[in-house]
PDB file of C-alpha atoms in Angstrom:
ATOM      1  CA  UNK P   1      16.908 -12.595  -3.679  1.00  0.00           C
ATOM      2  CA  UNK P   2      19.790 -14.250  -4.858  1.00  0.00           C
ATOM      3  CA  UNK P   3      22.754 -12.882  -6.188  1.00  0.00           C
ATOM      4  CA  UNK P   4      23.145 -12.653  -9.913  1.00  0.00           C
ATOM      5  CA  UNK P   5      25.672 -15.499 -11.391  1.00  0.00           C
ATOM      6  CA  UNK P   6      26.539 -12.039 -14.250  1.00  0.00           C
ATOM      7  CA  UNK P   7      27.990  -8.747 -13.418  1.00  0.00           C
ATOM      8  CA  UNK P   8      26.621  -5.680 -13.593  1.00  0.00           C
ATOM      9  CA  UNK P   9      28.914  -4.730 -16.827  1.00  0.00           C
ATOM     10  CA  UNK P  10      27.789  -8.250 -18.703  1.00  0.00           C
ATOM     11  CA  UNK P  11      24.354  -7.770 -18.272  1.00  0.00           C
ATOM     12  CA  UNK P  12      24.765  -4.706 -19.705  1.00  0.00           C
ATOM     13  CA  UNK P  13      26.331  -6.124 -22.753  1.00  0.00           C
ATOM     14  CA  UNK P  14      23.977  -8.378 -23.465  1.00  0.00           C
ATOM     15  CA  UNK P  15      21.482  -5.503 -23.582  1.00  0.00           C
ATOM     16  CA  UNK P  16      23.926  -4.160 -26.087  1.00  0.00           C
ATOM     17  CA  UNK P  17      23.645  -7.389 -27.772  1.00  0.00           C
ATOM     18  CA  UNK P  18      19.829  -7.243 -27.484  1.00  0.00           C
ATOM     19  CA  UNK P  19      19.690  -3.689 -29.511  1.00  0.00           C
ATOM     20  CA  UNK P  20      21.755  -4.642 -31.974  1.00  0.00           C
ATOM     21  CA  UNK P  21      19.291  -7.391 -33.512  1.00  0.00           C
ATOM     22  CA  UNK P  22      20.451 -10.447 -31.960  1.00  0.00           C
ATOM     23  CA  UNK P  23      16.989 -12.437 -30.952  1.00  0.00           C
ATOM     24  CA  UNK P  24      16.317 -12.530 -26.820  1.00  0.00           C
ATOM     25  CA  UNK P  25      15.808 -16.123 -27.158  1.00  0.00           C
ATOM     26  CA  UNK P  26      19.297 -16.811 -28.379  1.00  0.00           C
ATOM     27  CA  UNK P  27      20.673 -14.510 -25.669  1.00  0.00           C
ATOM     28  CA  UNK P  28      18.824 -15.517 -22.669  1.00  0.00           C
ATOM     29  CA  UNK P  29      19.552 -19.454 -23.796  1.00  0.00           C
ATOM     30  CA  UNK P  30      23.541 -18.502 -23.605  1.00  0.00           C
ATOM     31  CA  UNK P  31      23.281 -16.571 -20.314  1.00  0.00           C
ATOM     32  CA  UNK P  32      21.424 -19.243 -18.965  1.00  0.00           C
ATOM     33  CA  UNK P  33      18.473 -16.902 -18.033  1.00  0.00           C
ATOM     34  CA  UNK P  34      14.745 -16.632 -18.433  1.00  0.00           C
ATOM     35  CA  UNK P  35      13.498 -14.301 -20.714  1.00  0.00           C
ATOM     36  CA  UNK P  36      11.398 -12.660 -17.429  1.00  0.00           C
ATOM     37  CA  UNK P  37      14.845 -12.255 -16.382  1.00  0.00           C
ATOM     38  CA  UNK P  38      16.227 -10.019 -19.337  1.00  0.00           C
ATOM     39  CA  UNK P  39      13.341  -7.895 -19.367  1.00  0.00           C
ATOM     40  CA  UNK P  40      13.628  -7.483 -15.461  1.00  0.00           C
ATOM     41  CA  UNK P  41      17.542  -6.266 -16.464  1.00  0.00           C
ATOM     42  CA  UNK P  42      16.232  -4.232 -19.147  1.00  0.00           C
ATOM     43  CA  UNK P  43      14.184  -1.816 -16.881  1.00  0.00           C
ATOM     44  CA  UNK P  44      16.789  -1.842 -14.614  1.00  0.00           C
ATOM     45  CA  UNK P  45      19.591  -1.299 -16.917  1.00  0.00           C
ATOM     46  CA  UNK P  46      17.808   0.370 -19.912  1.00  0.00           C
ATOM     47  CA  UNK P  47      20.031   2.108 -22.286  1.00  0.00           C
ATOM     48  CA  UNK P  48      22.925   1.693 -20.184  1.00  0.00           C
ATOM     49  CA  UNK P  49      26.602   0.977 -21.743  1.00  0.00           C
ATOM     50  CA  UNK P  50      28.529  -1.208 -19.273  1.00  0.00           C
ATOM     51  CA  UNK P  51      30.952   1.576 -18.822  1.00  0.00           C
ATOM     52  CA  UNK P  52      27.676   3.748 -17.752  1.00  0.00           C
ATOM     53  CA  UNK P  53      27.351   0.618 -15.010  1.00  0.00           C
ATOM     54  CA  UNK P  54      30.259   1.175 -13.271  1.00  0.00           C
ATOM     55  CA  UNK P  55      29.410   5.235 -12.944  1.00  0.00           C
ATOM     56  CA  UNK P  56      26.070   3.996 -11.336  1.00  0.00           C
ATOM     57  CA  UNK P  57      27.575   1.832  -9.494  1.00  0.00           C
ATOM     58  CA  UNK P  58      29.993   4.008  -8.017  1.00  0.00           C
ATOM     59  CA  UNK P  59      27.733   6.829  -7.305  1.00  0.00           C
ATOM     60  CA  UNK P  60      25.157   4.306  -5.458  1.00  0.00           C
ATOM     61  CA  UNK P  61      27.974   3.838  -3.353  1.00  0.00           C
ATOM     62  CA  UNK P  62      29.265   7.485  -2.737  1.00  0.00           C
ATOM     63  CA  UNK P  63      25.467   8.258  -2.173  1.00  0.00           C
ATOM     64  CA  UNK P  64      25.130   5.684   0.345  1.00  0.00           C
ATOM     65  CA  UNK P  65      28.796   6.833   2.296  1.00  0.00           C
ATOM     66  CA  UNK P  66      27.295  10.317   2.180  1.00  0.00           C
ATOM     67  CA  UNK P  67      24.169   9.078   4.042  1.00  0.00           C
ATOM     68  CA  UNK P  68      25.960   7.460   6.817  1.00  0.00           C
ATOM     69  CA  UNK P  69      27.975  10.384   7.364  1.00  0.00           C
ATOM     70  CA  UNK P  70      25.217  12.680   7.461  1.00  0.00           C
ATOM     71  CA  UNK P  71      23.494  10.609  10.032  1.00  0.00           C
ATOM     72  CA  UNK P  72      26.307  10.143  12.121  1.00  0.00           C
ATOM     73  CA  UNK P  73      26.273  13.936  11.648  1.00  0.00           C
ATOM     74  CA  UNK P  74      22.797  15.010  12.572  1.00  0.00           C
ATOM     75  CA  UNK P  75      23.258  12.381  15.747  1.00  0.00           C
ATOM     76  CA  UNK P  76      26.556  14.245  16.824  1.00  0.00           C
ATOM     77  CA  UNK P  77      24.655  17.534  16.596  1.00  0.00           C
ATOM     78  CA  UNK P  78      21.632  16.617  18.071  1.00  0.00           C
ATOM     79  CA  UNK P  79      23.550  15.630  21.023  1.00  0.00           C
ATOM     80  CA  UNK P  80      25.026  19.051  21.154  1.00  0.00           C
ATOM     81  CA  UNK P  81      22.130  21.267  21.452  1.00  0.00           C
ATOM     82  CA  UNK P  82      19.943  21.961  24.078  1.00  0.00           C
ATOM     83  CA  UNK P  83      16.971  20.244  24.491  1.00  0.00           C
ATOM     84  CA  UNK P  84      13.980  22.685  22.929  1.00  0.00           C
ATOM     85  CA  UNK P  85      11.373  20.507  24.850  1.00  0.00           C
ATOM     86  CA  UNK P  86      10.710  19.002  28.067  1.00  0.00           C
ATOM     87  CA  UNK P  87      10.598  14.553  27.593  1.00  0.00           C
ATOM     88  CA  UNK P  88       6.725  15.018  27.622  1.00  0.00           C
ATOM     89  CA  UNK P  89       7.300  16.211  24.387  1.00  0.00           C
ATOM     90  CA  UNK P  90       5.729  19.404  25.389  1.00  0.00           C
ATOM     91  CA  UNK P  91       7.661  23.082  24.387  1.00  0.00           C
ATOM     92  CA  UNK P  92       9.956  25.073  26.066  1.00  0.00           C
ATOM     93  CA  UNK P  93       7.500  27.801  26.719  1.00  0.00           C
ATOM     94  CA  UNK P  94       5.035  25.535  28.510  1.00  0.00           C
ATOM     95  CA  UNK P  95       8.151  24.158  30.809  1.00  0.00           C
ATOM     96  CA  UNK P  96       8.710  27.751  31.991  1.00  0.00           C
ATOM     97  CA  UNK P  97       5.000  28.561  32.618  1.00  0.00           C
ATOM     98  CA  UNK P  98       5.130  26.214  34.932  1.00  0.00           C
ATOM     99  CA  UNK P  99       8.009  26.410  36.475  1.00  0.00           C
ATOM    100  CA  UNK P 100       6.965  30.116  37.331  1.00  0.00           C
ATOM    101  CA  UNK P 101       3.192  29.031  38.518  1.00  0.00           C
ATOM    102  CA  UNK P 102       4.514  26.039  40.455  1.00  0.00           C
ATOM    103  CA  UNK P 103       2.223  23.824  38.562  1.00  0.00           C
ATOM    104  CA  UNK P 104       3.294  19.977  37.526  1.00  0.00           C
ATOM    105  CA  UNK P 105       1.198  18.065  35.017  1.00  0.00           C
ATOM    106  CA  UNK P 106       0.183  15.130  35.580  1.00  0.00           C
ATOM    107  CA  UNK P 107      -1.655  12.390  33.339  1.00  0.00           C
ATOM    108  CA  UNK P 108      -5.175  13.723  32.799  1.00  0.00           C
ATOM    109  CA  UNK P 109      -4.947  17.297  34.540  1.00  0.00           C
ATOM    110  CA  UNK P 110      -3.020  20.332  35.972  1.00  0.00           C
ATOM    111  CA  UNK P 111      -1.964  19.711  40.042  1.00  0.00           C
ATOM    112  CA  UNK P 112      -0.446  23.025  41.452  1.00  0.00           C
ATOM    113  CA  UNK P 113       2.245  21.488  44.117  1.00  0.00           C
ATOM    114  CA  UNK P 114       2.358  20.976  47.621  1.00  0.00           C
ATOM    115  CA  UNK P 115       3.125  24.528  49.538  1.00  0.00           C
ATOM    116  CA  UNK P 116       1.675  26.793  46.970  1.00  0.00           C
TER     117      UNK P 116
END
């Protein structure tokens, strides 16, 4: 998609404009816009003052920082613990069983091992 030739903040005042009785037609002809487009911006900016922008802005920002860092996070600290399962995906419990029994698995069945 590409990029908007307005600002977030003059978008929203020609919302403003919009809801204070000046025709869509007349505002969409001096932004230079299609009339498809100001409705798209009014779902997307609905109600919004331009000042009210900027806070939406800046929290879509802080909320995607806090993302990143809690993925960088949960990757740090699932390097840390201990592996709960085998890489066959199968549990912990199952790896000791057989360990104990002397079994391996293999693709389609149970093999006990060679000496056993």
């Amino acid at each position: 998609m590409a990029a908007s030739r307005l600002t977030d903040e003059e978008i929203a005042l020609l919302l403003d404009e919009a809801s204070r009785g000046v025709s869509i037609d007349t505002i969409c002809a001096d932004a230079h816009v299609s009339v498809r487009t100001f409705y798209r911006w009014k779902r997307k900016f609905g109600g919004l003052t331009p000042s009210g922008v900027r806070q939406l802005k800046a929290l879509r920002q802080e909320n995607n920082e806090l993302r990143r860092l809690l993925a960088g996070l949960s990757a740090r600290s699932a390097d840390c613990l201990p592996p709960s399962a085998d890489e066959s995906g199968r549990g912990a419990s199952g790896a000791r069983l057989r360990e104990m029994h002397g079994l391996s698995v293999g693709r389609f069945a149970a093999v006990r091992l060679a000496g056993g």
